[in-house]
Short mmCIF file of C-alpha atoms in Angstrom, two decimals:
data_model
loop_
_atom_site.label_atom_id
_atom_site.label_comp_id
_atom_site.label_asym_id
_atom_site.label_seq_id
_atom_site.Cartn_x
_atom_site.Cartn_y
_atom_site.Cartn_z
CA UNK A 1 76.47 204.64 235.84
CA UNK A 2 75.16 201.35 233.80
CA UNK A 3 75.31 203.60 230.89
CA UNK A 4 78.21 205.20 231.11
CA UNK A 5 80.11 202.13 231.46
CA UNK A 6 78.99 200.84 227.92
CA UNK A 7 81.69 201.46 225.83
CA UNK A 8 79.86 200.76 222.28
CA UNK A 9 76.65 203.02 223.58
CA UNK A 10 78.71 206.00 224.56
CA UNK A 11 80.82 206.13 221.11
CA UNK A 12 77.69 205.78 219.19
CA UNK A 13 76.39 208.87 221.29
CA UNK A 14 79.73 210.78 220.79
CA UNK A 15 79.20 209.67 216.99
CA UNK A 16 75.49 210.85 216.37
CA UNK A 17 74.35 213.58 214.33
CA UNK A 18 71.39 213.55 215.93
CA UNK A 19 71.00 217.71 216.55
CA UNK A 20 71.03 219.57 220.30
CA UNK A 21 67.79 219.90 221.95
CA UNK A 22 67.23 216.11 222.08
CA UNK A 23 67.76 212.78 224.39
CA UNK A 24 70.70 211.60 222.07
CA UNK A 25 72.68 215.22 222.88
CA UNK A 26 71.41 215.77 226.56
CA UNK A 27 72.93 211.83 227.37
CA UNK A 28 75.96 212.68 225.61
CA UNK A 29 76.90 215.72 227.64
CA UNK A 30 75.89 213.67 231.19
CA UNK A 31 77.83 210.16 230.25
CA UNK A 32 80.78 212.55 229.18
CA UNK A 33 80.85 214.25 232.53
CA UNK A 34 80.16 210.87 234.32
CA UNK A 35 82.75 209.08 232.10
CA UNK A 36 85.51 211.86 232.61
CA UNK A 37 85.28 211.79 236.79
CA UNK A 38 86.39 208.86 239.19
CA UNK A 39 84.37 210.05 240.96
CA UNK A 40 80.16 210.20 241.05
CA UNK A 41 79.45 213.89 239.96
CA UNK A 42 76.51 216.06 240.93
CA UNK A 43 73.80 215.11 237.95
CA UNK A 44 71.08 216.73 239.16
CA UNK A 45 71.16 219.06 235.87
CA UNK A 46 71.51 216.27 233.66
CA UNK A 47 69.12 214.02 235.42
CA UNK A 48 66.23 216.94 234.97
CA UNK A 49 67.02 217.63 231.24
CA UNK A 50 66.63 214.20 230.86
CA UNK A 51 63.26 213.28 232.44
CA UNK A 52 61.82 216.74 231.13
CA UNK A 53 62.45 215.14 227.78
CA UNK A 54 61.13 211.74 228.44
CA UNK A 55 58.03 213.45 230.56
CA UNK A 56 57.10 215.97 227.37
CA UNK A 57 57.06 213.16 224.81
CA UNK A 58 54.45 211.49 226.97
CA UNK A 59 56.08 207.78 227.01
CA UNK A 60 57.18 208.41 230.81
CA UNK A 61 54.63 209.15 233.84
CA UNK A 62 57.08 210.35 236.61
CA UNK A 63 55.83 208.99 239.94
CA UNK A 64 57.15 207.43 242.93
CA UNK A 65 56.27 203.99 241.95
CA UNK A 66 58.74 204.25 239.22
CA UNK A 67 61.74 201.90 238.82
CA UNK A 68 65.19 202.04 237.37
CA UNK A 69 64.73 199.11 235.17
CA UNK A 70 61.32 201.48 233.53
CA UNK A 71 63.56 204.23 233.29
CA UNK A 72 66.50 203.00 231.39
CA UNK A 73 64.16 200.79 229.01
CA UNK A 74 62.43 203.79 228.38
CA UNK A 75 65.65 205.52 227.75
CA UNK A 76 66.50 203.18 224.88
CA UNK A 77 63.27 202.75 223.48
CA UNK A 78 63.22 206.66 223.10
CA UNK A 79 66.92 206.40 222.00
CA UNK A 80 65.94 204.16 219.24
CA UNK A 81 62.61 206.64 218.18
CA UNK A 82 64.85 209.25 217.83
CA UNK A 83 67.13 207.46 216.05
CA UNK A 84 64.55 205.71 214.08
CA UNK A 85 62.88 209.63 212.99
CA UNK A 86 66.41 211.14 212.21
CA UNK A 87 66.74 208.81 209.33
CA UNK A 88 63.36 208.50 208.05
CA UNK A 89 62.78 204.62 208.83
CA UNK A 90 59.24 204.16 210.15
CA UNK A 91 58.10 201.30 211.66
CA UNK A 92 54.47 200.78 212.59
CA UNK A 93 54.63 197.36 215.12
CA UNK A 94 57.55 196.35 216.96
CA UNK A 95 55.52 192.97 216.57
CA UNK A 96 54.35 192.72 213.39
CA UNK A 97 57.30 193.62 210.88
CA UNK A 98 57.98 193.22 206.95
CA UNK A 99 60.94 191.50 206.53
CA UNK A 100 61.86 194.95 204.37
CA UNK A 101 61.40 197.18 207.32
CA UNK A 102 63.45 194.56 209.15
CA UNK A 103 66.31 194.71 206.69
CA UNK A 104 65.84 198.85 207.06
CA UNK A 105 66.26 198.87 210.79
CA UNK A 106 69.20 195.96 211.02
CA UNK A 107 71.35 198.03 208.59
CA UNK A 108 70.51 201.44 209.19
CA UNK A 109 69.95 201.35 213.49
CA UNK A 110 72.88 201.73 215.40
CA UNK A 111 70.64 201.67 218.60
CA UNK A 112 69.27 198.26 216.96
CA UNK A 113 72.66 196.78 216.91
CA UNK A 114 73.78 197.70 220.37
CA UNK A 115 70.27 196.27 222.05
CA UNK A 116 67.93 194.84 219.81
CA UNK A 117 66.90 191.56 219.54
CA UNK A 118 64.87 189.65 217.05
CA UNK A 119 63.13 186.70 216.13
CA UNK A 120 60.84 185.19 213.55
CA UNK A 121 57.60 182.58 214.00
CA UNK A 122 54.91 183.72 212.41
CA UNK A 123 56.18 187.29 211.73
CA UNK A 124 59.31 189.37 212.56
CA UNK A 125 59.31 190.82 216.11
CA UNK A 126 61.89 192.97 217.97
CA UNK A 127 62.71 194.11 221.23
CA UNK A 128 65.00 196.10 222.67
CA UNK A 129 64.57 194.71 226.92
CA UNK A 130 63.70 191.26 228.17
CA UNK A 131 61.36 191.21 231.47
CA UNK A 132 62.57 188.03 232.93
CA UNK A 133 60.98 186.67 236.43
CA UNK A 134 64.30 185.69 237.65
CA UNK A 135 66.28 182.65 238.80
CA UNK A 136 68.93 181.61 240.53
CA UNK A 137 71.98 182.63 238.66
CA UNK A 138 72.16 186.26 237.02
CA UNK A 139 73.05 184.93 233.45
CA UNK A 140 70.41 182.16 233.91
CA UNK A 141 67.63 184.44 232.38
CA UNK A 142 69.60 184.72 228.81
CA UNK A 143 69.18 180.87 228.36
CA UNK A 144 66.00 180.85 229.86
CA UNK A 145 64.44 183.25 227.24
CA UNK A 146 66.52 181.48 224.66
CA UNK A 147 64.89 178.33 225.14
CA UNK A 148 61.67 179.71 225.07
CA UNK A 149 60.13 177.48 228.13
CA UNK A 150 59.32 179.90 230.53
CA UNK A 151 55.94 181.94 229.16
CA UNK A 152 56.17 184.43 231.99
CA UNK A 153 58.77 186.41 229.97
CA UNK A 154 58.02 189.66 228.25
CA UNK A 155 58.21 189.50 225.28
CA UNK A 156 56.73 185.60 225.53
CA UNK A 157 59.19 184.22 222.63
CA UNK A 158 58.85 180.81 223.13
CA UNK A 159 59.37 178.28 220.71
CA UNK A 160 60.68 180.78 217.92
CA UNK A 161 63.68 181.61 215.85
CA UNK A 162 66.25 184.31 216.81
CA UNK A 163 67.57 186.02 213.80
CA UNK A 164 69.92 189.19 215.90
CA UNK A 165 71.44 188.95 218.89
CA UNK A 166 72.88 192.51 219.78
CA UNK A 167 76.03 193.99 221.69
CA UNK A 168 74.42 194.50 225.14
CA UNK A 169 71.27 192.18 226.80
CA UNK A 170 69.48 194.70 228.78
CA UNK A 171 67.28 192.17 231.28
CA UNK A 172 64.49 193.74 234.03
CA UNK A 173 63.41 191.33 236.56
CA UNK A 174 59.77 190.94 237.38
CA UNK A 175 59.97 189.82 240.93
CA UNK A 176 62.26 190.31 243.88
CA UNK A 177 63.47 186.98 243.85
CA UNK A 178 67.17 187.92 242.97
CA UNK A 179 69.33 189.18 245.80
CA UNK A 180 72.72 189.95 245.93
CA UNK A 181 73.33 188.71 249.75
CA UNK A 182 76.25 185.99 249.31
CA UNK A 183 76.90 187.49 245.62
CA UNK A 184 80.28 186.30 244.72
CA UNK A 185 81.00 188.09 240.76
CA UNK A 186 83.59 185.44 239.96
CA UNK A 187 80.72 182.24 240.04
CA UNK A 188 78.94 184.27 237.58
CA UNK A 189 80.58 183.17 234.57
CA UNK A 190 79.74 183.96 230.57
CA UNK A 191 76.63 182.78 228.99
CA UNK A 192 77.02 181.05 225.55
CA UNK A 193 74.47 180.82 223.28
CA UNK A 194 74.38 180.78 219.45
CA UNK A 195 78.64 180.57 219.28
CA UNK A 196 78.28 184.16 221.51
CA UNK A 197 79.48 184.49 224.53
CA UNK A 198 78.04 187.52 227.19
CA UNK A 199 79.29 188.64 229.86
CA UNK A 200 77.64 190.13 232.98
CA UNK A 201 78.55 193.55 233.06
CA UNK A 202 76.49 195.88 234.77
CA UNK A 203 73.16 195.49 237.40
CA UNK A 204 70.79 197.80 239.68
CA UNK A 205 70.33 197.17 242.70
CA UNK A 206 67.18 198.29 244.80
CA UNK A 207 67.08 198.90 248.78
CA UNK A 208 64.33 199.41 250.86
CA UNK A 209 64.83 200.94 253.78
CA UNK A 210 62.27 200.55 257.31
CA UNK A 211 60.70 204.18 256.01
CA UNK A 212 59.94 202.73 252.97
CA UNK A 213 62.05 205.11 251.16
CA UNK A 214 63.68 203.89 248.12
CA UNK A 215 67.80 203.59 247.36
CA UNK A 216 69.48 202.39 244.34
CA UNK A 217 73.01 201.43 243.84
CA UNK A 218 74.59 200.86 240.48
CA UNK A 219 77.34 197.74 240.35
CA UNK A 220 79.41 198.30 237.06
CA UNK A 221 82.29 197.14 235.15
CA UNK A 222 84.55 199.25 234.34
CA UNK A 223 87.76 197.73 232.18
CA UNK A 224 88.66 194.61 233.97
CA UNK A 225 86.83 195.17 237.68
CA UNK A 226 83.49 195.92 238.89
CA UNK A 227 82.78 198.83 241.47
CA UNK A 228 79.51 199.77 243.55
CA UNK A 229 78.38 202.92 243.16
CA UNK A 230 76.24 204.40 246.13
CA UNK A 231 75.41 208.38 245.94
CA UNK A 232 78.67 209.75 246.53
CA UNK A 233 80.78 206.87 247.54
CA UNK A 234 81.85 204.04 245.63
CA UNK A 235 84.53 200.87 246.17
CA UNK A 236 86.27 198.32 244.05
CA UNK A 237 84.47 195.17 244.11
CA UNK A 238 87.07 191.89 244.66
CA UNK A 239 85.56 188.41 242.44
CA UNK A 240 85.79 186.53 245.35
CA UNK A 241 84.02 189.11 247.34
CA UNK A 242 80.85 188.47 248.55
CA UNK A 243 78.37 190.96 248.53
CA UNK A 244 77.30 191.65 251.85
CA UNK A 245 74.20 194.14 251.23
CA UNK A 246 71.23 191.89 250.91
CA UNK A 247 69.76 194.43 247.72
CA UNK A 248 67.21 193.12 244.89
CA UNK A 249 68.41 193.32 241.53
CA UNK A 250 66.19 195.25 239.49
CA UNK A 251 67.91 194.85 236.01
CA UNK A 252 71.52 193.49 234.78
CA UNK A 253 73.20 194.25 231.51
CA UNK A 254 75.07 191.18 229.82
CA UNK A 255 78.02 192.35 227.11
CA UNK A 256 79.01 190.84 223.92
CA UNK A 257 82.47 189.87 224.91
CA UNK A 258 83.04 187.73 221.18
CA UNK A 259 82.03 185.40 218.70
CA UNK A 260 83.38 182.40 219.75
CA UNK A 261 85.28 181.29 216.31
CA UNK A 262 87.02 184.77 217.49
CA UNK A 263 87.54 183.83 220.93
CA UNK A 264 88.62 180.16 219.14
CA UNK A 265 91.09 181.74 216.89
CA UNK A 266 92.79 184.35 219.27
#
Protein backbone atom coordinates (compact mmCIF):
# COMPACT_ATOMS: atom_id res chain seq x y z
CA UNK A 1 0.00 0.00 0.00
CA UNK A 2 3.03 2.62 0.87
CA UNK A 3 4.06 1.93 -2.60
CA UNK A 4 1.30 2.09 -4.44
CA UNK A 5 0.39 5.36 -3.15
CA UNK A 6 3.64 7.02 -4.59
CA UNK A 7 2.63 8.64 -7.48
CA UNK A 8 6.30 9.48 -9.00
CA UNK A 9 7.45 5.61 -8.13
CA UNK A 10 4.55 3.99 -9.88
CA UNK A 11 4.92 6.16 -13.27
CA UNK A 12 8.55 5.49 -13.30
CA UNK A 13 7.55 1.67 -13.04
CA UNK A 14 4.80 2.07 -15.74
CA UNK A 15 7.71 3.99 -17.69
CA UNK A 16 10.64 1.35 -17.43
CA UNK A 17 12.04 -0.66 -20.05
CA UNK A 18 13.39 -2.71 -17.74
CA UNK A 19 12.30 -6.40 -19.51
CA UNK A 20 9.62 -9.14 -17.83
CA UNK A 21 11.07 -11.63 -15.60
CA UNK A 22 12.36 -8.99 -13.14
CA UNK A 23 11.42 -6.90 -9.75
CA UNK A 24 10.80 -3.67 -11.88
CA UNK A 25 7.91 -5.77 -14.09
CA UNK A 26 6.59 -8.12 -11.22
CA UNK A 27 5.93 -4.53 -8.97
CA UNK A 28 4.40 -3.03 -11.87
CA UNK A 29 1.74 -5.64 -12.47
CA UNK A 30 0.94 -5.77 -8.32
CA UNK A 31 0.87 -1.69 -7.74
CA UNK A 32 -1.38 -1.68 -10.99
CA UNK A 33 -3.81 -4.14 -9.53
CA UNK A 34 -3.49 -2.46 -6.04
CA UNK A 35 -3.75 1.04 -7.61
CA UNK A 36 -6.86 0.11 -9.86
CA UNK A 37 -9.11 -1.40 -6.67
CA UNK A 38 -10.66 0.63 -3.66
CA UNK A 39 -10.43 -1.95 -2.28
CA UNK A 40 -7.27 -4.26 -0.73
CA UNK A 41 -7.00 -7.15 -3.36
CA UNK A 42 -5.84 -10.70 -2.78
CA UNK A 43 -1.76 -10.32 -3.40
CA UNK A 44 -0.78 -13.40 -2.42
CA UNK A 45 0.52 -14.06 -6.19
CA UNK A 46 2.23 -10.92 -6.35
CA UNK A 47 3.60 -10.99 -2.89
CA UNK A 48 5.37 -14.62 -3.80
CA UNK A 49 6.78 -13.46 -7.21
CA UNK A 50 8.15 -10.84 -5.39
CA UNK A 51 10.06 -12.40 -2.45
CA UNK A 52 11.07 -15.40 -4.84
CA UNK A 53 12.95 -12.66 -6.62
CA UNK A 54 14.42 -10.90 -3.71
CA UNK A 55 15.15 -14.57 -1.97
CA UNK A 56 17.11 -15.92 -5.38
CA UNK A 57 19.33 -12.85 -5.65
CA UNK A 58 20.49 -13.63 -2.14
CA UNK A 59 20.13 -9.89 -0.61
CA UNK A 60 16.90 -11.14 1.40
CA UNK A 61 16.90 -14.08 4.16
CA UNK A 62 13.09 -14.72 4.58
CA UNK A 63 12.44 -15.45 8.27
CA UNK A 64 10.05 -14.57 10.85
CA UNK A 65 12.16 -11.99 12.41
CA UNK A 66 11.79 -9.98 9.34
CA UNK A 67 10.30 -6.45 9.26
CA UNK A 68 8.45 -4.29 6.83
CA UNK A 69 10.82 -1.46 7.05
CA UNK A 70 13.83 -4.51 5.78
CA UNK A 71 11.55 -5.44 3.20
CA UNK A 72 10.71 -2.30 1.41
CA UNK A 73 14.46 -0.94 1.80
CA UNK A 74 15.42 -3.97 0.28
CA UNK A 75 12.88 -3.45 -2.37
CA UNK A 76 14.48 -0.19 -3.46
CA UNK A 77 17.90 -1.03 -3.04
CA UNK A 78 17.19 -4.00 -5.52
CA UNK A 79 15.05 -1.50 -7.56
CA UNK A 80 17.98 0.70 -7.95
CA UNK A 81 20.56 -2.59 -8.89
CA UNK A 82 18.38 -3.36 -11.46
CA UNK A 83 18.12 -0.17 -12.60
CA UNK A 84 21.70 0.56 -12.08
CA UNK A 85 22.65 -3.00 -14.48
CA UNK A 86 20.02 -2.10 -17.24
CA UNK A 87 22.02 0.89 -18.14
CA UNK A 88 25.46 -0.16 -17.64
CA UNK A 89 26.41 2.31 -14.65
CA UNK A 90 28.47 0.40 -12.09
CA UNK A 91 29.18 1.54 -8.94
CA UNK A 92 31.56 -0.25 -6.59
CA UNK A 93 30.80 1.64 -2.86
CA UNK A 94 27.72 3.30 -2.04
CA UNK A 95 30.35 5.05 0.36
CA UNK A 96 33.18 5.74 -1.38
CA UNK A 97 32.15 7.42 -4.84
CA UNK A 98 34.03 9.44 -7.74
CA UNK A 99 32.42 12.46 -8.19
CA UNK A 100 32.12 10.97 -12.07
CA UNK A 101 30.20 7.97 -11.01
CA UNK A 102 28.19 10.45 -8.95
CA UNK A 103 27.39 12.65 -11.90
CA UNK A 104 26.52 9.03 -13.81
CA UNK A 105 24.00 7.95 -11.25
CA UNK A 106 22.32 11.65 -10.53
CA UNK A 107 21.57 11.98 -14.29
CA UNK A 108 21.02 8.67 -15.47
CA UNK A 109 18.95 6.96 -12.06
CA UNK A 110 15.48 7.51 -11.97
CA UNK A 111 15.35 5.30 -8.76
CA UNK A 112 18.21 7.83 -7.51
CA UNK A 113 15.99 10.76 -7.97
CA UNK A 114 12.87 9.41 -6.38
CA UNK A 115 14.95 8.15 -3.02
CA UNK A 116 18.42 8.84 -2.97
CA UNK A 117 20.18 10.98 -0.92
CA UNK A 118 23.67 12.29 -0.90
CA UNK A 119 26.29 14.03 0.75
CA UNK A 120 29.94 14.93 0.58
CA UNK A 121 32.82 15.16 3.60
CA UNK A 122 35.55 13.43 2.81
CA UNK A 123 34.08 11.51 -0.20
CA UNK A 124 30.67 11.21 -1.95
CA UNK A 125 28.23 8.84 -0.17
CA UNK A 126 24.61 7.84 -0.99
CA UNK A 127 21.79 6.24 0.44
CA UNK A 128 18.69 5.35 -0.50
CA UNK A 129 16.87 4.75 3.57
CA UNK A 130 17.66 6.58 6.77
CA UNK A 131 17.54 4.28 10.09
CA UNK A 132 16.54 6.90 12.52
CA UNK A 133 16.05 5.93 16.44
CA UNK A 134 13.02 7.99 16.65
CA UNK A 135 11.56 11.00 18.49
CA UNK A 136 8.76 12.58 19.35
CA UNK A 137 7.26 13.99 16.25
CA UNK A 138 7.18 11.80 12.92
CA UNK A 139 8.91 14.54 10.73
CA UNK A 140 11.37 15.20 13.63
CA UNK A 141 13.85 12.50 12.26
CA UNK A 142 14.35 14.53 8.74
CA UNK A 143 15.90 17.49 10.76
CA UNK A 144 17.48 15.36 13.06
CA UNK A 145 19.61 13.57 10.36
CA UNK A 146 19.96 16.93 8.70
CA UNK A 147 21.72 18.40 11.45
CA UNK A 148 23.90 15.68 11.82
CA UNK A 149 23.85 15.58 15.91
CA UNK A 150 22.47 12.44 16.59
CA UNK A 151 25.37 9.56 15.69
CA UNK A 152 22.92 6.75 16.27
CA UNK A 153 21.60 7.23 12.69
CA UNK A 154 22.39 4.89 9.86
CA UNK A 155 24.02 6.14 7.71
CA UNK A 156 25.99 8.36 10.66
CA UNK A 157 26.13 11.71 8.40
CA UNK A 158 26.94 14.03 10.83
CA UNK A 159 28.59 17.12 10.30
CA UNK A 160 28.60 16.80 6.35
CA UNK A 161 27.28 18.40 3.24
CA UNK A 162 24.07 17.28 1.44
CA UNK A 163 24.40 17.66 -2.23
CA UNK A 164 20.57 15.65 -3.37
CA UNK A 165 17.70 15.59 -1.62
CA UNK A 166 15.19 13.23 -3.53
CA UNK A 167 11.28 13.03 -4.15
CA UNK A 168 10.37 10.60 -1.31
CA UNK A 169 12.40 10.23 2.40
CA UNK A 170 11.99 6.65 3.10
CA UNK A 171 12.85 6.64 7.19
CA UNK A 172 13.00 3.02 9.36
CA UNK A 173 12.95 3.48 12.98
CA UNK A 174 15.37 1.63 15.17
CA UNK A 175 13.41 1.39 18.33
CA UNK A 176 9.79 1.16 19.36
CA UNK A 177 9.70 4.41 20.77
CA UNK A 178 7.14 5.88 18.21
CA UNK A 179 3.49 5.02 18.76
CA UNK A 180 0.61 6.12 17.14
CA UNK A 181 -1.79 6.08 20.41
CA UNK A 182 -3.11 9.87 20.55
CA UNK A 183 -1.82 10.31 16.75
CA UNK A 184 -3.61 13.29 15.50
CA UNK A 185 -2.28 13.63 11.31
CA UNK A 186 -3.15 17.31 11.27
CA UNK A 187 -0.20 18.32 14.22
CA UNK A 188 2.12 16.66 11.93
CA UNK A 189 2.89 19.40 9.73
CA UNK A 190 5.68 19.74 6.66
CA UNK A 191 9.31 19.61 7.35
CA UNK A 192 11.45 22.35 5.66
CA UNK A 193 14.81 22.01 5.09
CA UNK A 194 17.13 23.32 2.34
CA UNK A 195 14.00 25.73 0.74
CA UNK A 196 12.08 21.96 0.46
CA UNK A 197 9.30 21.28 2.03
CA UNK A 198 8.10 17.23 2.81
CA UNK A 199 5.29 16.08 3.66
CA UNK A 200 4.37 12.98 5.71
CA UNK A 201 2.77 10.73 3.49
CA UNK A 202 2.78 7.26 4.19
CA UNK A 203 3.90 4.94 7.58
CA UNK A 204 3.83 1.13 8.83
CA UNK A 205 2.57 0.34 11.57
CA UNK A 206 3.48 -2.89 13.65
CA UNK A 207 1.08 -4.79 16.26
CA UNK A 208 1.85 -7.33 18.52
CA UNK A 209 -0.62 -9.28 19.60
CA UNK A 210 -0.62 -11.51 23.37
CA UNK A 211 0.46 -14.72 20.94
CA UNK A 212 3.18 -12.92 19.83
CA UNK A 213 2.03 -13.08 16.35
CA UNK A 214 2.85 -10.23 14.21
CA UNK A 215 0.19 -7.62 12.28
CA UNK A 216 0.97 -4.76 10.12
CA UNK A 217 -1.23 -2.02 8.98
CA UNK A 218 -0.33 0.40 6.25
CA UNK A 219 -1.61 4.30 6.90
CA UNK A 220 -1.41 6.07 3.39
CA UNK A 221 -2.22 9.13 1.58
CA UNK A 222 -4.01 8.91 -1.06
CA UNK A 223 -4.85 12.50 -2.99
CA UNK A 224 -5.82 14.80 -0.23
CA UNK A 225 -6.73 12.13 2.85
CA UNK A 226 -5.04 9.41 4.56
CA UNK A 227 -6.73 5.87 5.06
CA UNK A 228 -5.66 2.72 7.28
CA UNK A 229 -5.33 -0.19 5.62
CA UNK A 230 -5.80 -3.48 7.76
CA UNK A 231 -6.02 -6.97 5.66
CA UNK A 232 -9.23 -6.57 4.11
CA UNK A 233 -10.73 -3.57 5.69
CA UNK A 234 -9.74 -0.14 5.49
CA UNK A 235 -11.33 3.54 6.69
CA UNK A 236 -10.81 7.17 5.93
CA UNK A 237 -8.67 8.69 8.44
CA UNK A 238 -10.19 12.41 9.73
CA UNK A 239 -6.87 15.13 10.65
CA UNK A 240 -8.29 15.72 13.77
CA UNK A 241 -8.72 12.10 14.42
CA UNK A 242 -6.83 10.56 16.86
CA UNK A 243 -5.52 7.33 16.36
CA UNK A 244 -6.81 5.09 18.79
CA UNK A 245 -4.67 1.76 18.09
CA UNK A 246 -1.63 2.11 20.25
CA UNK A 247 0.73 0.46 17.02
CA UNK A 248 4.69 1.16 16.64
CA UNK A 249 5.68 2.78 13.62
CA UNK A 250 8.12 0.83 11.86
CA UNK A 251 8.93 3.23 8.90
CA UNK A 252 7.20 6.57 7.42
CA UNK A 253 7.64 7.97 3.96
CA UNK A 254 7.94 11.92 3.77
CA UNK A 255 6.97 13.46 0.00
CA UNK A 256 8.45 16.26 -1.84
CA UNK A 257 5.44 18.46 -1.87
CA UNK A 258 7.72 21.72 -3.59
CA UNK A 259 10.53 23.89 -3.71
CA UNK A 260 9.61 26.57 -1.74
CA UNK A 261 10.44 29.61 -4.34
CA UNK A 262 7.54 27.37 -6.10
CA UNK A 263 5.36 27.19 -3.24
CA UNK A 264 6.48 31.24 -2.88
CA UNK A 265 5.50 32.05 -6.34
CA UNK A 266 2.15 30.06 -6.72
Amino acid sequence: QTLASLDHFYYYLEDSKIKNNSLTKSLHEFLKEVRKNKNPIDNQKYYDNIMFYLVKTGNFKLNYENSADELLSCIIKELFDEELNFKNIKVDSFENMSFQVFEKIRLGSEIFRLFGLAQYKENISITLSVFSPGYTKIGESIMKFYQGKDKNFVPDWSETLFLEWPQYIFIAYTSDCLKTHGLKLENEGGVLIEEKKYEFVSASLYLRSNEGISHYMSLNKREKNFYLFNDEKYHKILPNEAIKTNAEITYTVHALVNDIEDLLIK
